[in-house]
Amino acid sequence: MAVVAAAVSALGSASSTAQPLNFRIETSSADFTPLHSYVAGEVGHEVMFFCGISGMGMHGVLQNGTEIGFPTTVFSDEAHLFDLETNELFSGSIGHLPDAVREALRVTNAASVQFGHTLYIYGGYGPNLAGDDWHTRDSVTAVDLDAVRVALRDGDPLPASAFQVTQCDACQVTGARIVRMGDSFVLFGGANFAGDYGRKATETFFEQYAIKAHIIDAAISMTAPVETYEQTNFSPPTGIFDPLRRRDMNALPATLPNSEGAPTPGFVIPGGVFRGGFGAWETPMSYSDGDDAIVHHTTFTQRMNQYECPAVSLYDETTGENRFILFSGLSSHTWDGEQFVPIVGGLFNIPWTTEITQIRMEGDVFVEELVVGAMPLPTTNADLVLNPALPTNEHGQVLLNRLPANEVLLGRVFGGLRAAASGVSPATFPSTGIYDVYVVFGVRGDVNRDGVVNAQDLALLLGAWGQSGDDVGLSDLNGDGVVNSQDLAILLSYWGNNTPG
């Protein structure tokens, strides 16, 4: 199947007429463990982490040909559980597990998807257990999260029966991304590395981009794609400017109109590397489940946060718009407070940046990119784990129109690859920190979303008085699940407010 170029025009950075999102980032008092480039699964209010790097920051872009780029000692040899309610962290070794399981888990930049209480881990790059060979795994590892959860909480050894490793040719990628669309999901992009990254100048080193997007139906098989999209419309079809030739990008769920205009689960791909071998991709891609092609949006320019970073997708059921929030990282532009400034030098001069950006779609058109905040430190290779109390659709988008008219905890960013400062080539490290991410949609206290807090909002709140559960609507301003005097006090405290944030 093909990729097509979108023949629509779109704006770059512009002033938005849509209700704004405002973010506040707090450094949590809770501690994590030094870890980046991991995968995570969730059971209720508990999050479990596997794979990743625990012993170093960013690998060198230019290696001298003698130093090992990814020493065996830097790979995580543990699984972790974090309780979102109590802030407790539980850890357990994977060192006793069968060699095939341990080797499948000692990787960086794997992809993952969760169905029920099973996490499926795809590919990833790392050394063998002997430490004399580095390669990209051609496997899918199914993890029984319930069994892992019990063992970690009880302090028992992780049971080998909780991990099932299956060979998968299509899954031999690192830096790929997965987005779920109902019972199916996409395994997008990535590359196959063989050999040590650091010694590629002096030893045999193999790197081949996948240049594919596999659609996999979990009801049929977790390893055999039912559809594969490949680049066929551009010349050269497998060249370095192929829009599917991406790795280490962001990939997010979306709700997009299908060929008949009906809202349909899909995905977007903002950014990725390396375009032309040296630069970041600035033209996003999108897909609506069941489409004949993946759309390459050649008329829209994404200026920041092209590298994998904490991210979230939000959807407004009333307007049909999608918003994709990217929480800092590595960018092809910087922000001077008024405009985006392009960098020069490509791969060797890409700066770390703290800016949080919002990319907005109306229907199937990318319309703008805005700077909407900043992180305390630039952060990549980490997940934003959503607050489980938030309203979401079945494919993981936060529902904007159902958020209360007040500040809420959006989620938490665990660890990650952090830079000590913005700029080119700062010191980097695997973080032990947790960022708590708060968001306000529009004006606080504005229950009817008309931009001002007044008698109309009061009437709506009083009309919902005493309601609980799914009936609270936007009147539950403190998010405790019931409309009562606490919500009334919040609304009155914002009386007359017409300032977003």
Short mmCIF file of C-alpha atoms in Angstrom, two decimals, residues 280 282 301-305 330-347 349-351:
data_model
loop_
_atom_site.label_atom_id
_atom_site.label_comp_id
_atom_site.label_asym_id
_atom_site.label_seq_id
_atom_site.Cartn_x
_atom_site.Cartn_y
_atom_site.Cartn_z
CA ALA A 280 14.77 15.82 11.58
CA GLU A 282 9.36 18.42 9.90
CA THR A 301 6.02 22.43 9.00
CA GLN A 302 6.62 21.07 12.51
CA ARG A 303 9.37 23.17 14.02
CA MET A 304 10.05 21.67 17.45
CA ASN A 305 10.17 18.41 19.41
CA LEU A 330 15.37 17.80 20.59
CA SER A 331 14.28 20.30 17.95
CA SER A 332 15.16 21.62 14.51
CA HIS A 333 14.20 25.14 15.66
CA THR A 334 14.51 27.15 18.84
CA TRP A 335 11.98 29.60 20.29
CA ASP A 336 13.04 33.18 21.01
CA GLY A 337 9.82 34.13 22.79
CA GLU A 338 8.13 35.40 19.65
CA GLN A 339 9.01 33.11 16.77
CA PHE A 340 10.66 29.85 15.76
CA VAL A 341 14.31 30.20 14.75
CA PRO A 342 15.79 27.51 12.47
CA ILE A 343 19.10 25.94 13.39
CA VAL A 344 21.93 25.22 11.00
CA GLY A 345 24.23 22.22 10.98
CA GLY A 346 21.71 19.37 10.88
CA LEU A 347 22.47 16.31 13.00
CA ASN A 349 23.78 20.99 15.89
CA ILE A 350 20.31 19.87 17.02
CA PRO A 351 19.63 21.60 20.37
#
